[in-house]
């Protein structure tokens, strides 16, 4: 049973932008502002957005060639072979699902800021339950939920930012003078992680009404993110001050409170809940399609490929993601090890960007005549620059926590063992089942032909 083609450009944009909108991005924006002088952090946001666009160009070409729910798995398979593609793609999905637990913890800090009486884990579980139910109801329901929440978050942040920047007596300090070039580059490097996750819309390629919507939607989403992040970062620094924002786990709550009092803090809590909801929902929608496609290719148990006959959703994949995310959420809530997961997520995303950019270069040489509905510009130079830049960022993220490279290496080793030992058995089982089905179809036809053929005329 196939997935349903129902998603339009509006939902493609909200999915691509929605996964990057997270409560943790406010912390990254506040940290980024510390590296530049005055109110010039918006320049770093634009530079980071341009770097994200270079990665999006590679994803657009690969998506145009191979529009599949397996997405990254297919791109890397075509570029580097099956073993590497399986190891990287499974590690990719595992790390990102774990990062959702970190996002839930960061959200809990915002909730406790305003509603300390209710344990934040209760809100986290409630949000997870809502997102799971929405995704089980079908891609159209999940898409409408994503649209409403994402565009609501965008509108709220734009309104609050403009209100903060147009208050009487507000003057921007050195908005075009970021200080040292090194400081600007450091800020841009931090700013790149504001855009991490935009490519998670590619697994929805089998559910969009037109294949070209995915690359167009990614580009629009990055532009929208540039606008929102640039405004909200400057608005936070001018309203609260860099000193107060530095090191705060809830910079957005301080911003709302300073701007509009308790009502502003409540508004920003609603925005934080919405931002986390878009992250969870987009992650579930895209991640479940990846698991469905992997099971369809017999690299995961076929249980993951079961599609709900009424809503045409990969229901078992959604449920599996929900359970794993719940476990990650509870673990981070009690261990407080959210920084490790954030570093792992940033490193893994950067590694994937490196490999996809290199796959574009490699396939231009190996398959020069293959149809390319979308072509990345300036190949091989632009993808080579993308690969080099994100390789540096991946190393920086892994160096931030001594346990990050250890956990990533252990995860890769475990997945490599799974690929070597379990996947061949799943493939053999799937092949045997296909052979049995073919045999059952042929036997009745053969039986009808023995002594029971049609009479000759005459």
Short mmCIF file of N, CA and C in Angstrom, two decimals, residues 23 25-27 29-30 39 110 113-114 153-167 170 172 227-246 248-272:
data_model
loop_
_atom_site.label_atom_id
_atom_site.label_comp_id
_atom_site.label_asym_id
_atom_site.label_seq_id
_atom_site.Cartn_x
_atom_site.Cartn_y
_atom_site.Cartn_z
N UNK A 23 12.83 25.33 20.72
CA UNK A 23 13.13 26.17 21.88
C UNK A 23 14.63 26.38 22.03
N UNK A 25 16.77 26.90 19.77
CA UNK A 25 17.34 27.89 18.85
C UNK A 25 17.46 29.27 19.50
N UNK A 26 16.62 29.56 20.49
CA UNK A 26 16.73 30.85 21.17
C UNK A 26 18.04 30.94 21.95
N UNK A 27 18.45 29.81 22.52
CA UNK A 27 19.73 29.78 23.24
C UNK A 27 20.87 29.99 22.25
N UNK A 29 20.77 31.52 19.39
CA UNK A 29 20.75 32.91 18.91
C UNK A 29 21.38 33.85 19.92
N UNK A 30 21.08 33.64 21.21
CA UNK A 30 21.66 34.49 22.25
C UNK A 30 23.17 34.30 22.34
N UNK A 39 24.65 45.54 17.70
CA UNK A 39 23.44 44.83 17.27
C UNK A 39 23.60 44.29 15.85
N UNK A 110 11.68 26.44 30.05
CA UNK A 110 10.77 27.56 29.79
C UNK A 110 9.46 27.39 30.55
N UNK A 113 9.88 28.16 34.19
CA UNK A 113 10.07 29.59 34.41
C UNK A 113 8.74 30.26 34.76
N UNK A 114 7.65 29.81 34.11
CA UNK A 114 6.36 30.46 34.29
C UNK A 114 5.38 29.63 35.11
N UNK A 153 3.90 30.46 14.99
CA UNK A 153 5.17 30.80 15.63
C UNK A 153 5.87 31.92 14.86
N UNK A 154 5.89 31.80 13.53
CA UNK A 154 6.53 32.84 12.70
C UNK A 154 5.86 34.19 12.91
N UNK A 155 4.54 34.21 12.84
CA UNK A 155 3.82 35.47 13.01
C UNK A 155 4.07 36.07 14.39
N UNK A 156 4.05 35.24 15.44
CA UNK A 156 4.27 35.74 16.79
C UNK A 156 5.66 36.34 16.94
N UNK A 157 6.67 35.65 16.44
CA UNK A 157 8.04 36.16 16.56
C UNK A 157 8.24 37.44 15.77
N UNK A 158 7.61 37.54 14.61
CA UNK A 158 7.72 38.77 13.82
C UNK A 158 7.04 39.94 14.55
N UNK A 159 5.85 39.70 15.08
CA UNK A 159 5.13 40.76 15.79
C UNK A 159 5.90 41.23 17.01
N UNK A 160 6.38 40.29 17.82
CA UNK A 160 7.12 40.65 19.03
C UNK A 160 8.43 41.36 18.69
N UNK A 161 9.11 40.89 17.65
CA UNK A 161 10.38 41.51 17.28
C UNK A 161 10.19 42.93 16.78
N UNK A 162 9.21 43.12 15.91
CA UNK A 162 8.94 44.47 15.40
C UNK A 162 8.50 45.38 16.54
N UNK A 163 7.67 44.87 17.45
CA UNK A 163 7.25 45.68 18.60
C UNK A 163 8.44 46.10 19.45
N UNK A 164 9.39 45.19 19.63
CA UNK A 164 10.58 45.50 20.44
C UNK A 164 11.48 46.52 19.76
N UNK A 165 11.63 46.40 18.45
CA UNK A 165 12.56 47.26 17.72
C UNK A 165 11.98 48.63 17.40
N UNK A 166 10.67 48.78 17.51
CA UNK A 166 10.05 50.08 17.20
C UNK A 166 9.57 50.81 18.45
N UNK A 167 9.98 50.34 19.63
CA UNK A 167 9.61 51.05 20.85
C UNK A 167 10.26 52.43 20.88
N UNK A 170 14.34 53.28 21.29
CA UNK A 170 15.23 52.18 20.90
C UNK A 170 16.10 52.61 19.73
N UNK A 172 19.51 51.18 17.47
CA UNK A 172 20.44 50.08 17.24
C UNK A 172 21.88 50.59 17.35
N UNK A 227 14.92 35.70 7.93
CA UNK A 227 14.18 36.89 8.34
C UNK A 227 13.82 36.82 9.82
N UNK A 228 13.24 35.71 10.25
CA UNK A 228 12.77 35.60 11.64
C UNK A 228 13.93 35.61 12.62
N UNK A 229 14.96 34.82 12.35
CA UNK A 229 16.10 34.74 13.27
C UNK A 229 16.84 36.08 13.36
N UNK A 230 16.98 36.76 12.23
CA UNK A 230 17.68 38.04 12.25
C UNK A 230 16.95 39.04 13.13
N UNK A 231 15.63 39.11 12.96
CA UNK A 231 14.85 40.07 13.74
C UNK A 231 14.80 39.71 15.22
N UNK A 232 14.54 38.44 15.53
CA UNK A 232 14.37 38.07 16.94
C UNK A 232 15.69 38.15 17.69
N UNK A 233 16.80 37.87 17.04
CA UNK A 233 18.10 37.95 17.72
C UNK A 233 18.42 39.39 18.10
N UNK A 234 18.24 40.30 17.17
CA UNK A 234 18.49 41.71 17.46
C UNK A 234 17.48 42.24 18.48
N UNK A 235 16.24 41.81 18.36
CA UNK A 235 15.22 42.26 19.31
C UNK A 235 15.54 41.81 20.73
N UNK A 236 16.01 40.59 20.90
CA UNK A 236 16.36 40.10 22.23
C UNK A 236 17.52 40.88 22.83
N UNK A 237 18.56 41.15 22.02
CA UNK A 237 19.73 41.84 22.56
C UNK A 237 19.43 43.29 22.90
N UNK A 238 18.59 43.96 22.09
CA UNK A 238 18.28 45.36 22.38
C UNK A 238 17.32 45.49 23.56
N UNK A 239 16.49 44.48 23.78
CA UNK A 239 15.48 44.54 24.85
C UNK A 239 16.05 44.09 26.19
N UNK A 240 16.79 42.99 26.19
CA UNK A 240 17.27 42.40 27.44
C UNK A 240 18.72 42.77 27.72
N UNK A 241 19.52 42.85 26.67
CA UNK A 241 20.95 43.09 26.83
C UNK A 241 21.73 41.80 26.75
N UNK A 242 22.91 41.86 26.13
CA UNK A 242 23.70 40.65 25.94
C UNK A 242 24.13 40.03 27.27
N UNK A 243 24.43 40.87 28.24
CA UNK A 243 24.89 40.35 29.53
C UNK A 243 23.86 39.49 30.20
N UNK A 244 22.61 39.92 30.19
CA UNK A 244 21.54 39.15 30.83
C UNK A 244 21.21 37.87 30.05
N UNK A 245 21.38 37.93 28.73
CA UNK A 245 21.07 36.77 27.90
C UNK A 245 22.13 35.68 28.02
N UNK A 246 23.38 36.10 28.26
CA UNK A 246 24.49 35.15 28.26
C UNK A 246 24.29 34.08 29.34
N UNK A 248 21.81 32.18 29.94
CA UNK A 248 20.44 31.90 30.39
C UNK A 248 19.86 30.72 29.61
N UNK A 249 19.22 29.76 30.27
CA UNK A 249 18.58 28.66 29.56
C UNK A 249 17.24 29.05 28.94
N UNK A 250 16.76 30.28 29.27
CA UNK A 250 15.45 30.72 28.76
C UNK A 250 15.53 32.17 28.27
N UNK A 251 16.39 32.47 27.30
CA UNK A 251 16.51 33.86 26.85
C UNK A 251 15.21 34.41 26.27
N UNK A 252 14.42 33.55 25.63
CA UNK A 252 13.17 34.02 25.04
C UNK A 252 12.17 34.42 26.11
N UNK A 253 12.20 33.76 27.27
CA UNK A 253 11.30 34.11 28.36
C UNK A 253 11.69 35.46 28.97
N UNK A 254 12.98 35.69 29.10
CA UNK A 254 13.45 37.00 29.58
C UNK A 254 13.03 38.10 28.62
N UNK A 255 13.11 37.82 27.34
CA UNK A 255 12.71 38.78 26.31
C UNK A 255 11.23 39.13 26.43
N UNK A 256 10.38 38.10 26.49
CA UNK A 256 8.95 38.35 26.59
C UNK A 256 8.57 39.08 27.86
N UNK A 257 9.20 38.70 28.97
CA UNK A 257 8.91 39.34 30.24
C UNK A 257 9.34 40.80 30.25
N UNK A 258 10.53 41.09 29.73
CA UNK A 258 11.00 42.47 29.70
C UNK A 258 10.17 43.34 28.76
N UNK A 259 9.68 42.74 27.68
CA UNK A 259 8.93 43.50 26.69
C UNK A 259 7.49 43.78 27.13
N UNK A 260 6.79 42.76 27.64
CA UNK A 260 5.36 42.90 27.94
C UNK A 260 4.96 42.38 29.32
N UNK A 261 5.92 42.17 30.20
CA UNK A 261 5.60 41.70 31.54
C UNK A 261 5.20 40.24 31.55
N UNK A 262 4.33 39.88 32.50
CA UNK A 262 3.89 38.48 32.64
C UNK A 262 3.19 38.01 31.37
N UNK A 263 2.40 38.90 30.76
CA UNK A 263 1.72 38.53 29.52
C UNK A 263 2.71 38.20 28.41
N UNK A 264 3.81 38.95 28.34
CA UNK A 264 4.83 38.67 27.34
C UNK A 264 5.52 37.35 27.59
N UNK A 265 5.77 37.04 28.87
CA UNK A 265 6.38 35.75 29.20
C UNK A 265 5.44 34.61 28.82
N UNK A 266 4.13 34.79 29.09
CA UNK A 266 3.16 33.76 28.72
C UNK A 266 3.11 33.58 27.20
N UNK A 267 3.18 34.69 26.48
CA UNK A 267 3.17 34.63 25.01
C UNK A 267 4.40 33.85 24.53
N UNK A 268 5.56 34.13 25.08
CA UNK A 268 6.77 33.44 24.66
C UNK A 268 6.75 31.98 25.08
N UNK A 269 6.07 31.65 26.17
CA UNK A 269 5.93 30.25 26.51
C UNK A 269 5.08 29.53 25.46
N UNK A 270 4.02 30.19 25.01
CA UNK A 270 3.19 29.61 23.95
C UNK A 270 4.00 29.44 22.67
N UNK A 271 4.86 30.43 22.37
CA UNK A 271 5.72 30.33 21.19
C UNK A 271 6.69 29.16 21.36
N UNK A 272 7.24 29.01 22.57
CA UNK A 272 8.17 27.91 22.82
C UNK A 272 7.49 26.56 22.65
#
